[in-house]
Coordinates of C-alpha atoms in Angstrom, one line a residue:
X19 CA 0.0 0.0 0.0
X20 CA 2.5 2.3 0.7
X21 CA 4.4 2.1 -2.8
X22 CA 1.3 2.6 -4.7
X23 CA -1.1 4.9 -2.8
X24 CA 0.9 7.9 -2.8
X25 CA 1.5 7.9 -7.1
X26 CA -2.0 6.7 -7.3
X27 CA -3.5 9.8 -5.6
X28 CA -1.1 12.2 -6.8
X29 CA -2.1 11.0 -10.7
X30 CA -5.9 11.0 -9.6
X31 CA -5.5 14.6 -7.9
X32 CA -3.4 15.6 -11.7
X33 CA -6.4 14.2 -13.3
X34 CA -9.0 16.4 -11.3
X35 CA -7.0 19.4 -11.8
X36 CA -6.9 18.9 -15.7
X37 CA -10.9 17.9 -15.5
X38 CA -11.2 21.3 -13.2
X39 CA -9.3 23.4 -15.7
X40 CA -11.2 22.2 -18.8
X41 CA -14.5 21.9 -18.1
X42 CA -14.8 24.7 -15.0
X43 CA -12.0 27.5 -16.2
X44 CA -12.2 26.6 -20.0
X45 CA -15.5 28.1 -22.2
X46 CA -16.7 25.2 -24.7
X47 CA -15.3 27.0 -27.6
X48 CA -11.8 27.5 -26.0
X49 CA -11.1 24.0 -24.7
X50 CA -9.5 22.5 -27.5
X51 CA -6.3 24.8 -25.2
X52 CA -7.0 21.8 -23.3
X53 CA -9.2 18.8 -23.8
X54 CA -10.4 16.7 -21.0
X55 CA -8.6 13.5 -20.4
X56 CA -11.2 11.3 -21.6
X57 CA -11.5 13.2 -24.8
X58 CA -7.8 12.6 -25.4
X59 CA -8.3 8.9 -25.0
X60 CA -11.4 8.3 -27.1
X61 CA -10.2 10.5 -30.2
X62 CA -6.7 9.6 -30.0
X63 CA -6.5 6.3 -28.6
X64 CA -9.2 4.7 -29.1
X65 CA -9.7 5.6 -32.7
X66 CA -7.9 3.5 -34.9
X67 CA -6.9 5.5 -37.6
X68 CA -5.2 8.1 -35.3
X69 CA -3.5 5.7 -33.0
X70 CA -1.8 3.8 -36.0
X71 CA 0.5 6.7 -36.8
X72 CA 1.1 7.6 -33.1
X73 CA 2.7 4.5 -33.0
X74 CA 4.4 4.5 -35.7
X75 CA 5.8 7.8 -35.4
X76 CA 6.6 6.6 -31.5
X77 CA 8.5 3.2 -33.1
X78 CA 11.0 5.6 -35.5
X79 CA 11.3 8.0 -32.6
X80 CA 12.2 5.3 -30.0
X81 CA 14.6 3.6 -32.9
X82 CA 16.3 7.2 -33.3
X83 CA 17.1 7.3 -29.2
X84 CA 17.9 4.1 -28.7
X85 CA 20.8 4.2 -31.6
X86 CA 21.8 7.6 -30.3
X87 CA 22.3 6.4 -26.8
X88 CA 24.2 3.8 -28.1
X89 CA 26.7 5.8 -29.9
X90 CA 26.7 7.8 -27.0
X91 CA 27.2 5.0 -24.6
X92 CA 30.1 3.7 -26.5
X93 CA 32.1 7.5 -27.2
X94 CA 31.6 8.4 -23.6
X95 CA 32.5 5.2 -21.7
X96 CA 35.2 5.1 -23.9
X97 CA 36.5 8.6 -23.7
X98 CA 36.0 8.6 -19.6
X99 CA 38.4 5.5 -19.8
X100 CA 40.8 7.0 -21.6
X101 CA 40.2 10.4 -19.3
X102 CA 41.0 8.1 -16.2
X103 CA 44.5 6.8 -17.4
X104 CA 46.4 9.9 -17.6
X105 CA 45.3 13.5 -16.2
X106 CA 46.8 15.0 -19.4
X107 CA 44.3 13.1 -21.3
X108 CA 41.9 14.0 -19.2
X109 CA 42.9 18.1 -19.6
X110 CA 42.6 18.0 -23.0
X111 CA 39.5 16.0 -23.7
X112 CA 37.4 17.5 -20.7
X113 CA 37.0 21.2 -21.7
X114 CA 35.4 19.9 -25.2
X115 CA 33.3 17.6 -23.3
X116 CA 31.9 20.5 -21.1
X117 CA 32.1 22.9 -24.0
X118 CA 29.4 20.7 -26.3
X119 CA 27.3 20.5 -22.8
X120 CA 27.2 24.3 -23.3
X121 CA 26.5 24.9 -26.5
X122 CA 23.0 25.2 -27.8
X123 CA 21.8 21.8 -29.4
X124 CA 19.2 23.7 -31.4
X125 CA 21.6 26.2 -32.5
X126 CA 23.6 23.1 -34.6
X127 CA 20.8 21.5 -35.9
X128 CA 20.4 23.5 -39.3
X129 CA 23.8 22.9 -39.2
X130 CA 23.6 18.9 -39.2
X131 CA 20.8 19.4 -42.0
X132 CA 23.3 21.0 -43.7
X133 CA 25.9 18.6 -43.7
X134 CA 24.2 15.3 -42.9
X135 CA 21.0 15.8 -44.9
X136 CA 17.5 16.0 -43.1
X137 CA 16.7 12.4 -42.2
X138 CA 17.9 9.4 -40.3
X139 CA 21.7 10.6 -39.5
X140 CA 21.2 13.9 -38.3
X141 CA 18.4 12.8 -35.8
X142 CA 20.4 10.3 -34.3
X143 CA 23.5 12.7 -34.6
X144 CA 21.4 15.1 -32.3
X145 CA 20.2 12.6 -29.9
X146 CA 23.7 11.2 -29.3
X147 CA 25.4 14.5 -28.8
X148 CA 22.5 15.2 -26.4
X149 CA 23.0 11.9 -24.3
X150 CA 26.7 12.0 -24.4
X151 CA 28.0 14.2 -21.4
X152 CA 26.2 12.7 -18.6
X153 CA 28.1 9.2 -19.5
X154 CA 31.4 10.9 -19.6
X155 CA 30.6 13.0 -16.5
X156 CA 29.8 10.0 -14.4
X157 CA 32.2 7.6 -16.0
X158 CA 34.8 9.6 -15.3
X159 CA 33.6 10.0 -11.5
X160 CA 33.0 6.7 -11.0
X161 CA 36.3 5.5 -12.5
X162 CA 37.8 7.7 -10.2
X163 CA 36.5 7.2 -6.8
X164 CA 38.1 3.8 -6.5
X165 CA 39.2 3.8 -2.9
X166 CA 42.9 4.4 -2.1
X167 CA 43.2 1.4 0.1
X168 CA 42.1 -0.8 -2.9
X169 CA 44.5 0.9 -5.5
X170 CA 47.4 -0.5 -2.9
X171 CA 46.3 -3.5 -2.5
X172 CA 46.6 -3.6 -6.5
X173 CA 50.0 -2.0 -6.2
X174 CA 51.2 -4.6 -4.0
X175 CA 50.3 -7.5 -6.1
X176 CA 52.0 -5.8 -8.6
X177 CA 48.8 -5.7 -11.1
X178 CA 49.5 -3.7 -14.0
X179 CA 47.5 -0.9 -15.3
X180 CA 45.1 -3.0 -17.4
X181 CA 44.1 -5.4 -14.2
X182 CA 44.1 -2.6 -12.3
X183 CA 41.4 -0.9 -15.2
X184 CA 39.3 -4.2 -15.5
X185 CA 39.5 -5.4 -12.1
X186 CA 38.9 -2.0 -9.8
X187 CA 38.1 1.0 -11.7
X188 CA 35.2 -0.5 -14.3
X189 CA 33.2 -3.2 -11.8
X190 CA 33.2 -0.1 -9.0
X191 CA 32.5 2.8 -11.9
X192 CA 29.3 0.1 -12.9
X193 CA 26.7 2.1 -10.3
X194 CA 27.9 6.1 -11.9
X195 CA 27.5 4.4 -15.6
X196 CA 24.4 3.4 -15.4
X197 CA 23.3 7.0 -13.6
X198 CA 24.8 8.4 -16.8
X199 CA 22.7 6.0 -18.5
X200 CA 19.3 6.8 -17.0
X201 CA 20.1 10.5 -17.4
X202 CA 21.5 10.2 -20.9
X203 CA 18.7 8.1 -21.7
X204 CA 16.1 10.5 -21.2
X205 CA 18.2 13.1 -22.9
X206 CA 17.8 10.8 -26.0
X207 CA 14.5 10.6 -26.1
X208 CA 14.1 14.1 -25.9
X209 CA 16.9 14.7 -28.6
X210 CA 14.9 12.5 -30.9
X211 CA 11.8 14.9 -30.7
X212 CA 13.4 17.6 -31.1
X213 CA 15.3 15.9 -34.2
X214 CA 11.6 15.7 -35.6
X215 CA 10.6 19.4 -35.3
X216 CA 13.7 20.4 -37.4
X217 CA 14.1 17.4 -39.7
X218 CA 10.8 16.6 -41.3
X219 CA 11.8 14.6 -44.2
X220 CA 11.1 11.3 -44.3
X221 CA 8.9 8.9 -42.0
X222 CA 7.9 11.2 -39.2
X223 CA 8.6 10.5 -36.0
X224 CA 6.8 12.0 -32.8
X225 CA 8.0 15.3 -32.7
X226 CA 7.3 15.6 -36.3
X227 CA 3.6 14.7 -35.6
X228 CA 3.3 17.0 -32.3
X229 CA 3.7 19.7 -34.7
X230 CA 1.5 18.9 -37.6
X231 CA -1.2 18.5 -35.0
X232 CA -0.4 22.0 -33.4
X233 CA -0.8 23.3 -37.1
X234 CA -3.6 21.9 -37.6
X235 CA -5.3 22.6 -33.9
X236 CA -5.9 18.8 -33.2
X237 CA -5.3 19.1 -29.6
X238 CA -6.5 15.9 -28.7
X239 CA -4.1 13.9 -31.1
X240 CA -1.3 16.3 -29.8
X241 CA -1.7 15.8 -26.3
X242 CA -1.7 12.1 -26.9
X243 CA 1.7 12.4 -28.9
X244 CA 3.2 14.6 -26.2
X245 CA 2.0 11.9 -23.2
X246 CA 3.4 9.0 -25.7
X247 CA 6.7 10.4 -25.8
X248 CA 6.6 11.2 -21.8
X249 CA 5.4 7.3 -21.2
X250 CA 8.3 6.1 -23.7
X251 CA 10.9 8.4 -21.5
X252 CA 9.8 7.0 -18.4
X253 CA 9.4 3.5 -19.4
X254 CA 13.0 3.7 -20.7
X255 CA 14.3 5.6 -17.7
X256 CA 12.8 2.8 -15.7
X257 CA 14.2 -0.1 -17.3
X258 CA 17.6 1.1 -17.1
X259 CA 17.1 1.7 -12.9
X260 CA 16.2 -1.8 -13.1
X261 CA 18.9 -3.3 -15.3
X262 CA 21.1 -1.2 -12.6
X263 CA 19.8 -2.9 -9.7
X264 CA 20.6 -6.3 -11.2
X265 CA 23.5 -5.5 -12.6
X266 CA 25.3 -3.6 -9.6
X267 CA 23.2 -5.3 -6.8
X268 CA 26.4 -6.4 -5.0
X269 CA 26.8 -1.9 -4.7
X270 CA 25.3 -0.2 -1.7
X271 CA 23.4 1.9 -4.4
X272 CA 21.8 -0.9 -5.4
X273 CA 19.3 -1.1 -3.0
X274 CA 18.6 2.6 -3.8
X275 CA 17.7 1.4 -7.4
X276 CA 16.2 -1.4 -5.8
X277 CA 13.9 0.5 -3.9
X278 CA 13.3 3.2 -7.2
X279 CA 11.9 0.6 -9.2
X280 CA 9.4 -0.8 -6.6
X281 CA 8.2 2.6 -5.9

């Protein structure tokens, strides 16, 4: 009871305040601003011929994140180990990391048109470069906060840099990698609707149909788009907490994860 009360009234309390807004501070002419929950669900969910191209557009747009995080995955963990071996490494990689954190993804994204053409490559271009500095950020920290007493213990044995790498510094960075990953992870998906409002040839994905709905003032079929894409964010930010908590359940942090994905 105490894991699924609290969300459970919190969504029924959202749900009265969205009923309360649309029907009480809303004239009938004025609330397609914000149509009623139920009207959502019968025109854009239970309607056929509007839900087939929701999930369509969802399937491309999840496909876009999900190859974007991967890149992502692989250039950061593998930048963050390169990072941890020498600090000069580390000085000269880092500012660009925190330097493409900075800058504007929207601002490059006529630019990727440019160069990359308006489809497949650019979205997943913009979702990877989205997701990438939260895995460096906390593949770096966790590849460094191997405990002193431990890297001794190493040096005593006389284990080499590469055991010392595959043996200490990955298993105990496992718990900050997949906190990258959740974050980065929900980056991605955002990356890959924001891909959509700027690169609208070819199969549209979700973003792509968020804003040919807003064009046309189909706020129903919008706001089902828009709560599709939030599902798919947390679904995935989910299922990554729980791949942590089986992954690193030997970690204290574990049992944080543990306890996440219960609540």
């Amino acid at each position: 009871m105490r894991r699924f009360v609290p969300p459970v009234l919190v969504f029924l309390l959202v749900l009265a305040a969205w009923y309360a807004v649309s029907y009480l501070g809303l004239s009938a002419d004025r609330r397609f601003l914000l149509p009623p929950p139920d009207a959502v669900v019968r025109v854009a969910f239970l309607d056929p011929d509007n839900l087939g191209p929701l999930l369509a557009a969802l399937a491309l747009s999840a496909e876009v994140a999900m190859i974007g995080l991967a890149i992502a995955f692989v250039l950061g963990v593998a930048s963050a180990v390169l990072m941890s071996q020498a600090r000069w490494i580390e000085r000269s990689l880092y500012p660009y990391a925190v330097v493409l954190q900075t800058i504007p993804i929207l601002a490059l994204v006529p630019l990727f048109g440019f160069w990359f053409g308006f489809g497949l490559p650019s979205r997943v271009l913009v979702c990877a470069l989205i997701a990438l500095f939260p895995l460096i950020a906390n593949t770096l920290h966790g590849l460094r906060s191997a405990e002193r007493v431990h890297h001794d213990l190493f040096t005593l044995y006389g284990a080499n840099r590469r055991a010392r790498l595959w043996k200490l510094q990955l298993p105990g960075a496992l718990p900050s990698v997949f906190t990258g990953l959740r974050v980065s992870a929900g980056l991605a998906v955002v990356g890959a609707v924001v891909g959509d409002f700027f690169f609208k040839q070819g199969e549209p994905g979700i973003g792509m149909l968020i804003d040919v709905y807003r064009a046309g003032l189909q706020s129903e079929q919008m706001f089902a788009a828009v709560l599709l894409a939030s599902a798919f964010g947390v679904i995935v930010f989910w299922a990554f907490g729980l791949l942590a908590a089986r992954v690193t359940g030997w970690h204290d942090s574990a049992a944080g994860d543990r306890q996440g994905v219960k609540r």
